[in-house]
Coordinates of C-alpha atoms in Angstrom, one line a residue:
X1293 CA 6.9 1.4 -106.8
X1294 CA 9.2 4.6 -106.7
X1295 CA 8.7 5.9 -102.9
X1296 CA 9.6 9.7 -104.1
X1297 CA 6.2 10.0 -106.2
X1298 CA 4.0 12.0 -104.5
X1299 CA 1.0 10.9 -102.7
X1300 CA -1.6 11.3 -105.8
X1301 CA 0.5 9.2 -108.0
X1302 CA 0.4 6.6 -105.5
X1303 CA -2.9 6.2 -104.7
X1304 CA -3.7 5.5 -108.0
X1305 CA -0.8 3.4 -109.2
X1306 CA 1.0 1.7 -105.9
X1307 CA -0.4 -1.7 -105.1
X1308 CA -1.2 -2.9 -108.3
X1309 CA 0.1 -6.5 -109.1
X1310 CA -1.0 -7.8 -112.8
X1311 CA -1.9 -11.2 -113.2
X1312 CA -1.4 -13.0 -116.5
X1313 CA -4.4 -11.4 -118.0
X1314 CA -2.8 -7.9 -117.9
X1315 CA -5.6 -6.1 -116.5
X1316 CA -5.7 -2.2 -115.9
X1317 CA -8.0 -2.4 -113.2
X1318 CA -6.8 -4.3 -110.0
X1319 CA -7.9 -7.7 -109.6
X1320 CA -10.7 -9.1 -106.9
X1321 CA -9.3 -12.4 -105.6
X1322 CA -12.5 -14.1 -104.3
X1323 CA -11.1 -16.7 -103.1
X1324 CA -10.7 -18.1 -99.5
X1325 CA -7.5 -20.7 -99.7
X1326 CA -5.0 -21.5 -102.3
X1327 CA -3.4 -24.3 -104.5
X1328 CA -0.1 -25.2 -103.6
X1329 CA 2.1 -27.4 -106.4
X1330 CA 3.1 -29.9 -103.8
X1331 CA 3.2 -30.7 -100.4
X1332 CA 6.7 -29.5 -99.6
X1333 CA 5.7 -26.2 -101.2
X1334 CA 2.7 -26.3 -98.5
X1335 CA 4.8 -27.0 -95.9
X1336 CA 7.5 -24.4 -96.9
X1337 CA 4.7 -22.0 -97.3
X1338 CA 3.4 -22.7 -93.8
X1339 CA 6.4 -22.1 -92.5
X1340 CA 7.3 -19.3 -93.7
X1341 CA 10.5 -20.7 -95.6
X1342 CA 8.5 -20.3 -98.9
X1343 CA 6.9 -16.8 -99.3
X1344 CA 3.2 -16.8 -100.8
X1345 CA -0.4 -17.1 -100.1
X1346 CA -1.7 -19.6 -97.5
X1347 CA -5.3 -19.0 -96.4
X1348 CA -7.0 -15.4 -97.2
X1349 CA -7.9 -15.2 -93.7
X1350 CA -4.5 -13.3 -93.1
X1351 CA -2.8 -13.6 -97.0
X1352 CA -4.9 -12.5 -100.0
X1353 CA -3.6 -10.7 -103.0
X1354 CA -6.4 -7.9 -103.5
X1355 CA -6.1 -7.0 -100.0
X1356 CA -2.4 -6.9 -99.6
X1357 CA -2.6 -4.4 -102.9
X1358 CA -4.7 -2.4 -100.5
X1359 CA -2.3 -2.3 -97.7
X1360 CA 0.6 -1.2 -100.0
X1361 CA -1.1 1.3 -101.4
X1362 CA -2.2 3.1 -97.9
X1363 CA 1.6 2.4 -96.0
X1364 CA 3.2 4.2 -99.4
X1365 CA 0.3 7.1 -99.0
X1366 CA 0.9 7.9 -95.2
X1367 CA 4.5 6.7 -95.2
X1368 CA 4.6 4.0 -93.6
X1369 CA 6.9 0.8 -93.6
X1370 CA 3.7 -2.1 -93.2
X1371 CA -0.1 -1.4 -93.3
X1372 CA -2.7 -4.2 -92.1
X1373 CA -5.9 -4.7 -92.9
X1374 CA -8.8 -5.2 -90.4
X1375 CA -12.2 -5.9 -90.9
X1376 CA -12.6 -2.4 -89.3
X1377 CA -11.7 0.7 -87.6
X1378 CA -12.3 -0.8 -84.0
X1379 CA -11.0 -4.3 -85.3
X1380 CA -7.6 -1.9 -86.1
X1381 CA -7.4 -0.6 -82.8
X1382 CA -8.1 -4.1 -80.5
X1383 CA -5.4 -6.1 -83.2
X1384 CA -3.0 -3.0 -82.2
X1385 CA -3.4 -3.2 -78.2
X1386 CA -3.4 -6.9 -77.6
X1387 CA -0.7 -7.3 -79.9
X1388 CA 1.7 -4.8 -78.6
X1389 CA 0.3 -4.6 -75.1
X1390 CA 0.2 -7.6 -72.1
X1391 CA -1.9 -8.2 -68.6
X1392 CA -0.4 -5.0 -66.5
X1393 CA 0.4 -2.2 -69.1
X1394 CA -1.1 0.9 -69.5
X1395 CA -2.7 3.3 -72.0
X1396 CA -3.2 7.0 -72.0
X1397 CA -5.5 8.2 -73.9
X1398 CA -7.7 11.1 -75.3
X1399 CA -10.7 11.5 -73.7
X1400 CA -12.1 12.7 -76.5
X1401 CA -12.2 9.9 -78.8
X1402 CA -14.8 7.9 -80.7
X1403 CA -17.5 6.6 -78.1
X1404 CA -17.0 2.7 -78.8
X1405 CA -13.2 3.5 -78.8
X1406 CA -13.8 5.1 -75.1
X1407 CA -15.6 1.9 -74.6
X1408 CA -13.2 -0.6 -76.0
X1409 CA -10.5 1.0 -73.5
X1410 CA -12.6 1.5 -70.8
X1411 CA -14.2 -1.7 -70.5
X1412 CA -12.7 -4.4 -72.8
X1413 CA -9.4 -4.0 -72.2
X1414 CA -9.6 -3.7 -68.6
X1415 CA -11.4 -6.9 -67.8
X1416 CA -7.6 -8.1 -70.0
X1417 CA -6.1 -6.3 -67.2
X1418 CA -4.6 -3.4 -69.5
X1419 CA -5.4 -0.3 -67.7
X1420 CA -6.5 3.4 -69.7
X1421 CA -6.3 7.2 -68.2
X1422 CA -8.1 9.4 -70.1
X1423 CA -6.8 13.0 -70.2
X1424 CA -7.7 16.4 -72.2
X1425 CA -6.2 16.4 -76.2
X1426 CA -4.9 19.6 -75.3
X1427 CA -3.6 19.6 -72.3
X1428 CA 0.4 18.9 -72.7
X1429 CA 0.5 18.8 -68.7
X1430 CA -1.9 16.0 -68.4
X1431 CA -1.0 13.7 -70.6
X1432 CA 2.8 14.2 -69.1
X1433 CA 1.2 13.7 -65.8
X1434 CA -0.9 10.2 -66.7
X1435 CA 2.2 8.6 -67.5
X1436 CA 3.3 5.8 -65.5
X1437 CA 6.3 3.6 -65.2
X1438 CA 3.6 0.8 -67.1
X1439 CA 2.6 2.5 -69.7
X1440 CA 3.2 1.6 -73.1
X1441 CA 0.9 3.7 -74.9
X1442 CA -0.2 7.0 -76.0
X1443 CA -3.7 7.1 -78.4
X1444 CA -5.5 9.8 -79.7
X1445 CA -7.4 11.5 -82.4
X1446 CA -6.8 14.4 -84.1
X1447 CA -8.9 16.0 -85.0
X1448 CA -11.0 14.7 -82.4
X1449 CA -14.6 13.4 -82.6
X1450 CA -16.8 15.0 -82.8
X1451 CA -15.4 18.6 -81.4
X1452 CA -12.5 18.8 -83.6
X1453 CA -10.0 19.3 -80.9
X1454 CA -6.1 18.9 -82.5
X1455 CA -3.2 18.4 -80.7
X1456 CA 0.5 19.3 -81.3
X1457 CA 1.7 15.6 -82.8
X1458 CA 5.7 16.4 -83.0
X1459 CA 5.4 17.6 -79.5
X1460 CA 3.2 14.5 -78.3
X1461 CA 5.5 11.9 -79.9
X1462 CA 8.5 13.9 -78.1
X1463 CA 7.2 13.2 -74.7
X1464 CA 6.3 9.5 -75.9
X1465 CA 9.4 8.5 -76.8
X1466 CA 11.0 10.4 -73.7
X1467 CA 9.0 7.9 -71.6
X1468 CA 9.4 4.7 -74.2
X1469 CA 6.0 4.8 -75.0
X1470 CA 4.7 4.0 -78.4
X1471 CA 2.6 7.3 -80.1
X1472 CA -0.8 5.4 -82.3
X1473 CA -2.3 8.6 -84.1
X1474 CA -6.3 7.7 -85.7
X1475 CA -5.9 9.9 -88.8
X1476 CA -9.4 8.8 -90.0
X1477 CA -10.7 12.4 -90.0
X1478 CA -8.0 14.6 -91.8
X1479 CA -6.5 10.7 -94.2
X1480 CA -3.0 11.1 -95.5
X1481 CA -4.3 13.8 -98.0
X1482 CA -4.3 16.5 -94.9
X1483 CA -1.7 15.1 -92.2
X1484 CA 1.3 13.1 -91.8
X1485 CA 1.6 11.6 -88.6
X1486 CA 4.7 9.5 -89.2
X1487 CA 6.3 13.1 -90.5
X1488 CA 5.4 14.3 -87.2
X1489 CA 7.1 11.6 -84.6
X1490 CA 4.1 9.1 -84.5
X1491 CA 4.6 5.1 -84.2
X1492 CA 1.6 4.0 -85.6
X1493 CA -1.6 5.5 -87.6
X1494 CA -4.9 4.2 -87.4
X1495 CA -7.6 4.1 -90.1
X1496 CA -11.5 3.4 -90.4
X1497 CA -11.3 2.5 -94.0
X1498 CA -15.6 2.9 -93.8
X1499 CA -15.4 6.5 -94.0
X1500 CA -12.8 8.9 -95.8
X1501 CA -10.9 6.4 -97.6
X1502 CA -13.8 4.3 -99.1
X1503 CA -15.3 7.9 -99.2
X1504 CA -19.3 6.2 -100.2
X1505 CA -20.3 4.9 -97.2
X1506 CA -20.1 1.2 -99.5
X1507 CA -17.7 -0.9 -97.1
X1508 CA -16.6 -1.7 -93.4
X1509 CA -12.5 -2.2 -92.9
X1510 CA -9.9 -0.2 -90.9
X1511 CA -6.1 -0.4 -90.7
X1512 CA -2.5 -0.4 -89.4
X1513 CA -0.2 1.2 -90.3
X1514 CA 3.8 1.3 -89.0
X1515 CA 7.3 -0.7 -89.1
X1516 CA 7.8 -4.0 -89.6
X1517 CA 9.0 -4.9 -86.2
X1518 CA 6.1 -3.2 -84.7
X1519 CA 3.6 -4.6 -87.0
X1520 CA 4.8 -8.5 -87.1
X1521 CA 2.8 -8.3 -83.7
X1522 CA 0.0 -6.8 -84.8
X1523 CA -0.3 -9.6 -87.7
X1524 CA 0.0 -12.4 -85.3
X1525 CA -3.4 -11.1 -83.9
X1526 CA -5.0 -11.2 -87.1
X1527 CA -3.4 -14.6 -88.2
X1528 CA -4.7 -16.0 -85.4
X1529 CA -7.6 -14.2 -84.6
X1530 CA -9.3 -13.8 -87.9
X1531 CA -10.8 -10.2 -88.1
X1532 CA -10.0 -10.1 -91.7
X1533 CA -10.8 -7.7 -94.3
X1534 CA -12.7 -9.1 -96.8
X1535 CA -11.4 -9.4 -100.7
X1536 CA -13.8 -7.4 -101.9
X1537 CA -13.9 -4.6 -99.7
X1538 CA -10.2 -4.0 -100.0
X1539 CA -11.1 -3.8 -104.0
X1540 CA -13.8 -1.0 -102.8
X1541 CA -11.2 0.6 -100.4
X1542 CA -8.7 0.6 -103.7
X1543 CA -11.2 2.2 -105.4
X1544 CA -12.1 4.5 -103.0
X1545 CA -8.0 5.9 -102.6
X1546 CA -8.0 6.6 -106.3
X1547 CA -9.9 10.2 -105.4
X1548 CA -8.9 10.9 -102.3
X1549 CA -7.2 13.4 -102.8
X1550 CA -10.0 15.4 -104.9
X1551 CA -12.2 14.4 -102.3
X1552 CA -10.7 15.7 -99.6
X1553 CA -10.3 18.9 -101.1
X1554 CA -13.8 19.3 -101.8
X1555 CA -15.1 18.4 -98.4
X1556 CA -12.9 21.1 -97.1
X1557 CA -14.2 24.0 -99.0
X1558 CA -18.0 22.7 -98.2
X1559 CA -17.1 22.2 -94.5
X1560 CA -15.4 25.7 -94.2
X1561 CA -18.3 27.5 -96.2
X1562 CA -20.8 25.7 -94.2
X1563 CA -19.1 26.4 -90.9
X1564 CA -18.7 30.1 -91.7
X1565 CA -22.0 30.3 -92.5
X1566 CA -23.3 28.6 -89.2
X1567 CA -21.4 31.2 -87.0
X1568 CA -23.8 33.7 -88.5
X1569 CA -26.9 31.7 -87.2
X1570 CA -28.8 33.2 -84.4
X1571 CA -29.9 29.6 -83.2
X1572 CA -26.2 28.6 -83.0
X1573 CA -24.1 28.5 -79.9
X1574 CA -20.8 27.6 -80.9
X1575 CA -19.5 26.0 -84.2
X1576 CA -16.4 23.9 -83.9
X1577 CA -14.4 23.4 -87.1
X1578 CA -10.8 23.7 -87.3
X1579 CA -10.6 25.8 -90.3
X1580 CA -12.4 28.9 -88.7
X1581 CA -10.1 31.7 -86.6
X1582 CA -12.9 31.3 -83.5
X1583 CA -11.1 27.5 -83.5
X1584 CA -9.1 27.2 -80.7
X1585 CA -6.3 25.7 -82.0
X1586 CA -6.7 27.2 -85.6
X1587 CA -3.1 28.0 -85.6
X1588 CA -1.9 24.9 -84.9
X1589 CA -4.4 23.3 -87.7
X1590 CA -2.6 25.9 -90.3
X1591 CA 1.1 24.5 -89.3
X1592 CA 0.0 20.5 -88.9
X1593 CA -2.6 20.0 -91.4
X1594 CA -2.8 20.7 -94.9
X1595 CA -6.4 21.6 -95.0
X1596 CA -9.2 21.7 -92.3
X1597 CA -11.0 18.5 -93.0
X1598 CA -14.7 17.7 -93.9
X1599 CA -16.0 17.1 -90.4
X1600 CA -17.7 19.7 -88.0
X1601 CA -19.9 20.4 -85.2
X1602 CA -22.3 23.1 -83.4
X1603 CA -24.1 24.0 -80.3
X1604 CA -27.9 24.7 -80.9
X1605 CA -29.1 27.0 -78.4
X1606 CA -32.3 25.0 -76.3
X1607 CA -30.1 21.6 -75.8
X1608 CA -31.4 18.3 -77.1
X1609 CA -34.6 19.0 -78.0
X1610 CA -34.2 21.8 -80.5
X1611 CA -31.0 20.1 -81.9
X1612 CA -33.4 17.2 -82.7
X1613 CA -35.9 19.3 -84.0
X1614 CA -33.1 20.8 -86.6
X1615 CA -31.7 17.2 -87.2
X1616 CA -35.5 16.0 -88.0
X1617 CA -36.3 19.2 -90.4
X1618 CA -33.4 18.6 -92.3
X1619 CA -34.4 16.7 -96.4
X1620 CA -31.6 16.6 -97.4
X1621 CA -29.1 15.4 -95.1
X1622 CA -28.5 12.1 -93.8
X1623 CA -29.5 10.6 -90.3
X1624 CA -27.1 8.6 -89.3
X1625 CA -23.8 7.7 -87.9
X1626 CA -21.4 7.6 -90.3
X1627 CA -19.4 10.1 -91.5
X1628 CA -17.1 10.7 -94.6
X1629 CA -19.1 10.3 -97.3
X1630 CA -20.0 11.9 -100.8
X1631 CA -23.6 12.1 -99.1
X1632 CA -23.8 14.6 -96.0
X1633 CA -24.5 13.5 -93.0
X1634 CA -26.1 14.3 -89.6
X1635 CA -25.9 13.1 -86.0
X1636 CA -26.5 13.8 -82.1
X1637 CA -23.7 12.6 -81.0
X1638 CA -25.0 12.7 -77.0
X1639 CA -27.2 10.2 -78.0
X1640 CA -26.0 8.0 -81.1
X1641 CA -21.9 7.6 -81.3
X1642 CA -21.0 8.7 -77.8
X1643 CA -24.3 7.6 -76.1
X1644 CA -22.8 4.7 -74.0
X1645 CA -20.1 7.1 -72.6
X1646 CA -20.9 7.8 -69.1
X1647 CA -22.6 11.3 -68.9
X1648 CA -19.5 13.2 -66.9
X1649 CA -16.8 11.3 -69.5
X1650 CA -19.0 12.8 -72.0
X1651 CA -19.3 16.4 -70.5
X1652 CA -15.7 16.5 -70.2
X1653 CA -15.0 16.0 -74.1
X1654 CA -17.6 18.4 -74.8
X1655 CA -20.8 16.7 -76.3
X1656 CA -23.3 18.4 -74.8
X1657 CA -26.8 17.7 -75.5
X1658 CA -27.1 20.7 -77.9
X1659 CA -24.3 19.1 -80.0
X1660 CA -24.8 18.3 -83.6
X1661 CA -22.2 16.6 -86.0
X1662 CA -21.8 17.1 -89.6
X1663 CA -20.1 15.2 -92.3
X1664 CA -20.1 18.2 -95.5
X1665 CA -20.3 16.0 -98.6
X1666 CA -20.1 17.0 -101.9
X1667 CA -23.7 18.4 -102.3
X1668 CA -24.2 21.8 -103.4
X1669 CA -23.6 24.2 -100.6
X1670 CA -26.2 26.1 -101.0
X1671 CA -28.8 23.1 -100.8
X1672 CA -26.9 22.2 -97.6
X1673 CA -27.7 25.9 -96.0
X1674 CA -31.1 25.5 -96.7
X1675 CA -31.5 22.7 -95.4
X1676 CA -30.1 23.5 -92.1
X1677 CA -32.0 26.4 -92.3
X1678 CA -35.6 25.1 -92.8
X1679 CA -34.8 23.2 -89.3
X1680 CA -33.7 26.6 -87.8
X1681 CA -36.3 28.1 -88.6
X1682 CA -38.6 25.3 -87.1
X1683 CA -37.3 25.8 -83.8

């Protein structure tokens, strides 16, 4: 595929491979092993003298169309599938990291992420500092002579916190530190991370890039040298993404870029409109002026993203009472889909962080998360609205 089309074209053509049948629509290849013509061909493929399919475990054709088709969208050399988000990030640490490295990361960052880091990979003897997004300082500070590492999201969950990417990726690479950026929230439609210094970019395929809350996956994505680690993990380890998924995930990058668009202009209508609320506190949502790092959302991002998040004034109990009033939206966890959702993030995604961790990223328990869909933002005011005016 011609690497100068731009990223619309290539979400809708790259990673397609015909079969003999000629199909227009990608092919699902259900199938869990393959037929070799002989056995030296089996043993060339098993060694790697002999390119092909092996075992769809860590070689399948509809997921591999998948992973060309993200790497050519965010600009990347490689992509790997995982069987998820979290799968993407564990795959990436123990295959680029060892007993006695280190990891600084954001400390606000998904909850099981914060988990994964703070627990996991600590009893493998791979040590984390968590420091503020957007404090420069501290993350300069955190680094050892050990560490390998620098992780983050940005926009952050669920506060929408950015960071300066260019000027992360500087200090990174000053120190020889790799720079893995999760660009779940804002997707290749509304940042570039590689443009912007980073190593490696991190997806949960589950939310903006499957886009209907269908599928679990995740992803890698980065250079060849890099990733050949990474894939070792999965080749040997096994969390795969499934055949079919990948054909959802496919499916799923084909409007995007439409998508994305459209849960920008909910989110900022819907944010703007929450700032006028009485009940409200603080909204946080990086396409609003009261953001504060709005300018650096205008220079780094090409549109504000579908996410956001507000302070109810009373604390938990009268942001459950708004979540519980609500008909139309969603409870639940997820986030990124057509269908908007709604969450208290002090008690569902960030619940097992330890209550000062939590404090410190600022998910208080007044918080309340919203994933805009694509519903009629007018039905979405009322709806918040009926469970303001409950309190």
């Amino acid at each position: 595929m011609n690497n100068d089309y731009e990223l619309e074209t290539h979400a809708v053509r790259t990673g397609q491979n015909r079969t003999l049948e000629n199909e227009h629509s990608e092919a699902m290849f259900l199938t869990s092993s393959y037929v070799f013509n002989s056995a030296a061909q089996a043993a060339a493929r098993f060694s790697g003298d002999e390119p092909g399919n092996i075992y769809s475990r860590f070689s399948n054709p509809t997921v591999a169309n998948f992973e060309q088709r993200l790497a050519a969208m965010e600009g990347g050399q490689r992509c790997i599938a995982t069987a998820s988000g979290m799968a993407a990030i564990f795959s990436m640490v123990i295959g680029l990291l060892k007993t006695g490295e280190h990891v600084v990361a954001s400390q606000s960052i998904f909850g099981t992420t914060v988990v994964m880091f703070d627990q996991i990979l600590r009893k493998l003897g791979i040590e984390t500092t968590f420091v503020p997004l957007t404090d420069h300082a501290a993350w300069q500070d955190a680094i050892q002579d050990n560490t390998r590492l620098l992780f983050l999201e940005t926009p952050s969950n669920p506060v929408t916190e950015l960071v300066d990417i260019r000027a992360l990726a500087t200090l990174a690479h000053d120190h020889q530190c790799l720079l893995a950026v999760d660009n779940c929230l804002a997707t290749p439609v509304l940042q570039r991370p590689f443009e912007l210094g980073a190593d490696l970019v991190i997806h949960s395929a589950t939310k903006y890039l499957d886009g209907q809350g269908r599928c679990i996956g995740g992803a890698v994505i980065g250079d060849e040298t890099l990733l050949n680690d990474i894939f070792a993990i999965l080749r040997s380890s096994g969390p795969s993404m499934s055949p079919f998924n990948a054909w959802v995930f496919l499916k799923g990058l084909e409007t995007l870029s439409i998508r994305m668009k459209a849960h920008c202009e909910n989110a900022l209508a819907l944010a703007s409109w929450l700032e006028q609320q009485p009940q409200v506190e603080r909204v946080y949502y990086p396409g609003l002026p009261s953001h504060p790092q709005y300018e650096l959302a205008q220079q780094q991002q090409l549109g504000s993203g579908g996410m956001l998040a507000f302070d109810v004034k009373g604390g938990k109990d009268n942001a459950w009472q708004v979540i519980d009033h609500c008909h139309i939206f969603s409870i639940t966890a997820n986030l990124g889909d057509t269908k908007s959702t709604i969450t208290h993030p002090a008690t569902t995604t960030h619940g097992r962080v330890p209550l000062e961790q939590r404090l410190q990223a600022g998910i208080g328990d007044g918080l309340v998360r919203i994933s805009v869909g694509l519903e009629a933002i007018n039905d979405l005011k009322a709806d918040l609205q009926r469970g303001f005016e409950s309190l």
